[in-house]
C-alpha cells in the first residue's frame, strides 16, 4: 500500500505533468528519489543537468536504451520513464536491486531473451497488485506500457492489459562467437556486440538458414537474405564499411526496437548523437571516429528506413544530410567546421571547450569576449591566438550572423599578420553586435598579432600616425574602430599612391646614377686630353714669359 500511495502515485503524477510539457525525466532510480520521512510521498531527483539517462544503471533502462553509450541514449519517451519507475518499484518491493550479482552484459542478454519482466522477477515472490503493474510497466514495446496518467489510478492500470506477441524461440541455437542465441532479438543483440563474428554468419548465409529452418520464420529470413544481397552489390569483396552497413540493416530487420549499432557502439541517433559525440570527442577517440563515420555515411537514414513505422525515415535522412554538411564545412582543415562544429550544433547548451578559456563556462556568444578579456592578460601572445578551432566553431554555431567567410580564410594558408587581421574582424563583429564592455587586454593581444605590418601600411609616417591612434583605441578596448582604422580603404589607396610615387622617384634617381656610372670612361679620356692640352698651354705660356723677361733684361 505504501508503494502505491507514496511512490507510484506521486511519481506518476509528476511524469504526467512532464508528458504534458513534452519532456522526459530519464533519471528515475533508487538513489535519485527522496522523501522527508516515513509516510511521505517521494520527490523525483535531479534531471536535465546532463545527457538524458547518462547516469542510469543499465538495469533501470529498457534494453534498447541500455545497449547505447551512456551519453547516446537520447531523451526517449515518457514510456522509458515508466519503465524506470517499474524497476524502482521492483527494487523497493524486494528491498534490494534485482539481479545485483550479474554484470550488465548478462542482464541485457537475459532481458532480450526472456523479456524484462521475466528476467527481473525470476524466482521472486511479489504480491498480485505489484506483479500486475510491473507486467505492464516493464513491457518490451514502449507502446504497451501504461501512460503516467493511468498509473495515478493503479486499479485502472491493472485492468489495462495489452497482448504482446511472444518471441519465436528456435528449435536449435545459433552460436555467435561464444554466445548461443535462440531468437531473432538475441541475434540482433549479438550482431551489435560482436559485429565481426556475426557478419561472417550473415554473409555465409548461415544466419538466414537458421531463421528459415530452426526459427521457422521465412519472412524474416527473406529480409535478411535481401540485406546480404545489398551488401554484395555495395562491395563485392572485403569492405569494412559495407560489412558495418550490413550489420545496421540486419539489426533493424531483426529487432525494430534496437538503436543504431555501428562497429561495436550503439546510439539513439535522433537525439543521442550530439551528447555522445561531445563525450567521445573529450574522452574516447575511437568512439568519436566511429560516430564521425556514421555522420559521413548518413547511416542514420539507412537505420531509420529499416524500422518503419517506428521512425520517420524522411526526417531522419534530412537531419543526417544536414549533419554531414556541417561536418564537411570548409574541409578538414577549415576553422568553424568538422567535428567541433557538429558538437556545438547538436548540443545547444554545450559550453565552449577551448583550452584558452580555462575553467570559464561560455554557453552563449555574448559571453565569449568577456571570457577572452579575462584570460588575455595572461595568454602567451607568441604562441596562442584568440581564435582557435573550438572558438571558431562555437562562434559559427552560436553567432547569428554568417561568419563562414572569415573562418574559411583562417583555415587557409596565409601569413600571420593577415590571419591576425581576420581574427580582429571576427571578434570586432561580436563586440559590435552584442555591445559588450570594452576589452583593452584582448585588443592589445589582437593588435600584437597584426604587427609589424599594421595592416600593410607602407609609408613610415602614416604607419607611425596609425600606430599612435591604435594605441589610444587599444587603451579604450574598442575593437571595431581599430579594425576600421587598419582597414580604411581610402587611406590605404592614398598610401599605395604615395608608395607608387616614391617608387617612381627612386627609379628616376637610380636611372640617373646608372647613367652617370656608365659614362665615366669617356669623361676620363676627355679629362685626360683636356688636362694635357691645358698643361701644354700653361707650359708654353710660362716659356714665353721667361723668354720675354730675358729679352727685356
mmCIF file of C-alpha atoms in Angstrom, residues 42-203:
data_model
loop_
_atom_site.group_PDB
_atom_site.id
_atom_site.type_symbol
_atom_site.label_atom_id
_atom_site.label_comp_id
_atom_site.label_asym_id
_atom_site.label_seq_id
_atom_site.Cartn_x
_atom_site.Cartn_y
_atom_site.Cartn_z
ATOM 1 C CA UNK A 42 8.608 10.689 -2.847
ATOM 2 C CA UNK A 43 10.091 13.506 -4.898
ATOM 3 C CA UNK A 44 11.900 12.777 -8.129
ATOM 4 C CA UNK A 45 15.501 13.926 -8.034
ATOM 5 C CA UNK A 46 17.739 15.825 -10.423
ATOM 6 C CA UNK A 47 17.094 15.747 -14.167
ATOM 7 C CA UNK A 48 18.364 17.683 -17.209
ATOM 8 C CA UNK A 49 21.756 18.532 -15.658
ATOM 9 C CA UNK A 50 23.451 16.060 -18.005
ATOM 10 C CA UNK A 51 22.712 13.990 -21.117
ATOM 11 C CA UNK A 52 19.446 12.031 -20.764
ATOM 12 C CA UNK A 53 19.813 8.704 -18.914
ATOM 13 C CA UNK A 54 23.618 9.021 -18.918
ATOM 14 C CA UNK A 55 23.779 8.229 -15.169
ATOM 15 C CA UNK A 56 21.242 5.415 -15.267
ATOM 16 C CA UNK A 57 22.421 1.858 -14.497
ATOM 17 C CA UNK A 58 21.677 -0.454 -17.394
ATOM 18 C CA UNK A 59 19.161 -2.386 -15.281
ATOM 19 C CA UNK A 60 16.973 0.752 -14.999
ATOM 20 C CA UNK A 61 16.740 1.186 -18.774
ATOM 21 C CA UNK A 62 14.867 -0.739 -21.476
ATOM 22 C CA UNK A 63 17.225 -2.977 -23.475
ATOM 23 C CA UNK A 64 17.193 -0.673 -26.500
ATOM 24 C CA UNK A 65 18.480 2.191 -24.311
ATOM 25 C CA UNK A 66 20.792 0.160 -22.055
ATOM 26 C CA UNK A 67 22.680 -1.044 -25.140
ATOM 27 C CA UNK A 68 23.643 2.520 -26.111
ATOM 28 C CA UNK A 69 26.598 4.597 -24.999
ATOM 29 C CA UNK A 70 25.547 6.262 -21.718
ATOM 30 C CA UNK A 71 25.538 9.710 -23.343
ATOM 31 C CA UNK A 72 23.903 8.427 -26.523
ATOM 32 C CA UNK A 73 20.609 7.161 -25.135
ATOM 33 C CA UNK A 74 18.637 10.220 -26.140
ATOM 34 C CA UNK A 75 15.665 11.848 -24.461
ATOM 35 C CA UNK A 76 13.455 8.884 -25.277
ATOM 36 C CA UNK A 77 9.759 8.990 -24.422
ATOM 37 C CA UNK A 78 7.764 9.087 -21.232
ATOM 38 C CA UNK A 79 7.349 5.309 -21.662
ATOM 39 C CA UNK A 80 11.061 4.963 -20.831
ATOM 40 C CA UNK A 81 10.440 6.795 -17.555
ATOM 41 C CA UNK A 82 7.527 4.437 -16.845
ATOM 42 C CA UNK A 83 9.939 1.511 -17.343
ATOM 43 C CA UNK A 84 12.471 3.049 -14.933
ATOM 44 C CA UNK A 85 9.695 3.673 -12.404
ATOM 45 C CA UNK A 86 8.714 -0.003 -12.710
ATOM 46 C CA UNK A 87 12.283 -1.092 -11.910
ATOM 47 C CA UNK A 88 12.262 1.291 -8.939
ATOM 48 C CA UNK A 89 9.013 -0.232 -7.659
ATOM 49 C CA UNK A 90 10.504 -3.711 -8.007
ATOM 50 C CA UNK A 91 13.657 -2.649 -6.141
ATOM 51 C CA UNK A 92 11.639 -1.201 -3.260
ATOM 52 C CA UNK A 93 9.297 -4.221 -3.185
ATOM 53 C CA UNK A 94 12.283 -6.592 -2.910
ATOM 54 C CA UNK A 95 14.280 -4.347 -0.613
ATOM 55 C CA UNK A 96 17.319 -4.689 -2.903
ATOM 56 C CA UNK A 97 18.244 -4.240 -6.580
ATOM 57 C CA UNK A 98 17.197 -7.211 -8.732
ATOM 58 C CA UNK A 99 19.933 -9.303 -10.351
ATOM 59 C CA UNK A 100 22.559 -7.471 -8.323
ATOM 60 C CA UNK A 101 25.037 -10.343 -8.688
ATOM 61 C CA UNK A 102 25.061 -10.201 -12.509
ATOM 62 C CA UNK A 103 27.064 -7.893 -14.752
ATOM 63 C CA UNK A 104 25.315 -5.516 -17.126
ATOM 64 C CA UNK A 105 26.047 -7.567 -20.260
ATOM 65 C CA UNK A 106 24.435 -10.659 -18.747
ATOM 66 C CA UNK A 107 21.424 -8.675 -17.538
ATOM 67 C CA UNK A 108 20.952 -7.209 -21.008
ATOM 68 C CA UNK A 109 21.082 -10.646 -22.661
ATOM 69 C CA UNK A 110 18.551 -12.017 -20.157
ATOM 70 C CA UNK A 111 16.189 -9.109 -20.743
ATOM 71 C CA UNK A 112 16.350 -9.608 -24.514
ATOM 72 C CA UNK A 113 15.920 -13.378 -24.351
ATOM 73 C CA UNK A 114 13.260 -13.628 -21.622
ATOM 74 C CA UNK A 115 11.633 -10.205 -21.601
ATOM 75 C CA UNK A 116 12.284 -7.589 -18.930
ATOM 76 C CA UNK A 117 9.551 -8.685 -16.528
ATOM 77 C CA UNK A 118 10.538 -12.357 -16.568
ATOM 78 C CA UNK A 119 14.254 -11.544 -16.377
ATOM 79 C CA UNK A 120 13.958 -9.148 -13.433
ATOM 80 C CA UNK A 121 11.374 -11.024 -11.369
ATOM 81 C CA UNK A 122 12.549 -14.594 -11.927
ATOM 82 C CA UNK A 123 12.184 -16.569 -8.690
ATOM 83 C CA UNK A 124 10.942 -13.547 -6.692
ATOM 84 C CA UNK A 125 7.717 -13.519 -4.668
ATOM 85 C CA UNK A 126 5.583 -10.488 -5.450
ATOM 86 C CA UNK A 127 2.064 -9.522 -4.484
ATOM 87 C CA UNK A 128 -0.588 -9.638 -7.229
ATOM 88 C CA UNK A 129 -1.024 -5.840 -7.339
ATOM 89 C CA UNK A 130 2.673 -5.084 -7.849
ATOM 90 C CA UNK A 131 3.039 -8.045 -10.209
ATOM 91 C CA UNK A 132 0.195 -6.890 -12.466
ATOM 92 C CA UNK A 133 1.519 -3.313 -12.532
ATOM 93 C CA UNK A 134 5.055 -4.410 -13.340
ATOM 94 C CA UNK A 135 3.947 -6.609 -16.239
ATOM 95 C CA UNK A 136 2.660 -3.506 -17.973
ATOM 96 C CA UNK A 137 5.349 -1.058 -16.878
ATOM 97 C CA UNK A 138 8.183 -3.393 -17.966
ATOM 98 C CA UNK A 139 6.653 -4.321 -21.331
ATOM 99 C CA UNK A 140 9.212 -4.620 -24.127
ATOM 100 C CA UNK A 141 7.258 -2.471 -26.562
ATOM 101 C CA UNK A 142 7.002 1.105 -25.223
ATOM 102 C CA UNK A 143 3.551 1.396 -26.790
ATOM 103 C CA UNK A 144 2.341 -1.376 -24.448
ATOM 104 C CA UNK A 145 3.310 0.409 -21.224
ATOM 105 C CA UNK A 146 0.581 2.282 -19.354
ATOM 106 C CA UNK A 147 0.774 6.077 -19.674
ATOM 107 C CA UNK A 148 1.516 8.061 -16.483
ATOM 108 C CA UNK A 149 -1.987 9.457 -16.095
ATOM 109 C CA UNK A 150 -3.327 5.900 -15.974
ATOM 110 C CA UNK A 151 -0.775 4.916 -13.312
ATOM 111 C CA UNK A 152 -2.217 7.534 -10.965
ATOM 112 C CA UNK A 153 -5.137 5.076 -10.700
ATOM 113 C CA UNK A 154 -3.444 1.699 -10.123
ATOM 114 C CA UNK A 155 -6.708 -0.209 -10.323
ATOM 115 C CA UNK A 156 -7.295 1.048 -13.858
ATOM 116 C CA UNK A 157 -3.666 0.372 -14.768
ATOM 117 C CA UNK A 158 -4.012 -3.242 -13.609
ATOM 118 C CA UNK A 159 -7.055 -3.745 -15.820
ATOM 119 C CA UNK A 160 -5.236 -2.430 -18.916
ATOM 120 C CA UNK A 161 -3.524 -5.431 -20.448
ATOM 121 C CA UNK A 162 -2.147 -5.453 -23.987
ATOM 122 C CA UNK A 163 -1.285 -8.783 -25.512
ATOM 123 C CA UNK A 164 2.305 -8.896 -26.689
ATOM 124 C CA UNK A 165 3.358 -11.362 -29.320
ATOM 125 C CA UNK A 166 5.907 -13.710 -27.695
ATOM 126 C CA UNK A 167 9.262 -14.163 -29.335
ATOM 127 C CA UNK A 168 9.644 -17.148 -31.615
ATOM 128 C CA UNK A 169 12.157 -19.494 -29.977
ATOM 129 C CA UNK A 170 14.261 -21.583 -32.331
ATOM 130 C CA UNK A 171 14.473 -25.344 -32.135
ATOM 131 C CA UNK A 172 18.264 -25.141 -32.117
ATOM 132 C CA UNK A 173 20.646 -22.393 -31.087
ATOM 133 C CA UNK A 174 22.849 -20.348 -33.398
ATOM 134 C CA UNK A 175 26.311 -19.712 -31.961
ATOM 135 C CA UNK A 176 27.759 -16.226 -32.415
ATOM 136 C CA UNK A 177 31.280 -16.181 -31.069
ATOM 137 C CA UNK A 178 30.855 -17.966 -27.760
ATOM 138 C CA UNK A 179 27.193 -16.990 -27.241
ATOM 139 C CA UNK A 180 24.266 -19.240 -28.146
ATOM 140 C CA UNK A 181 21.176 -17.355 -29.362
ATOM 141 C CA UNK A 182 17.667 -18.758 -29.547
ATOM 142 C CA UNK A 183 15.620 -15.923 -31.028
ATOM 143 C CA UNK A 184 15.854 -13.072 -33.507
ATOM 144 C CA UNK A 185 16.212 -10.251 -30.953
ATOM 145 C CA UNK A 186 19.091 -12.069 -29.274
ATOM 146 C CA UNK A 187 20.724 -12.454 -32.680
ATOM 147 C CA UNK A 188 20.345 -8.708 -33.257
ATOM 148 C CA UNK A 189 21.996 -8.064 -29.884
ATOM 149 C CA UNK A 190 24.982 -10.248 -30.723
ATOM 150 C CA UNK A 191 25.377 -8.602 -34.135
ATOM 151 C CA UNK A 192 25.588 -5.314 -32.252
ATOM 152 C CA UNK A 193 28.047 -6.617 -29.651
ATOM 153 C CA UNK A 194 30.117 -8.927 -31.882
ATOM 154 C CA UNK A 195 29.848 -7.381 -35.350
ATOM 155 C CA UNK A 196 32.851 -9.126 -36.954
ATOM 156 C CA UNK A 197 31.803 -12.637 -35.972
ATOM 157 C CA UNK A 198 28.130 -12.009 -36.706
ATOM 158 C CA UNK A 199 28.725 -10.519 -40.171
ATOM 159 C CA UNK A 200 30.524 -13.725 -41.180
ATOM 160 C CA UNK A 201 27.384 -15.705 -40.310
ATOM 161 C CA UNK A 202 25.243 -13.264 -42.270
ATOM 162 C CA UNK A 203 27.396 -13.252 -45.404
#
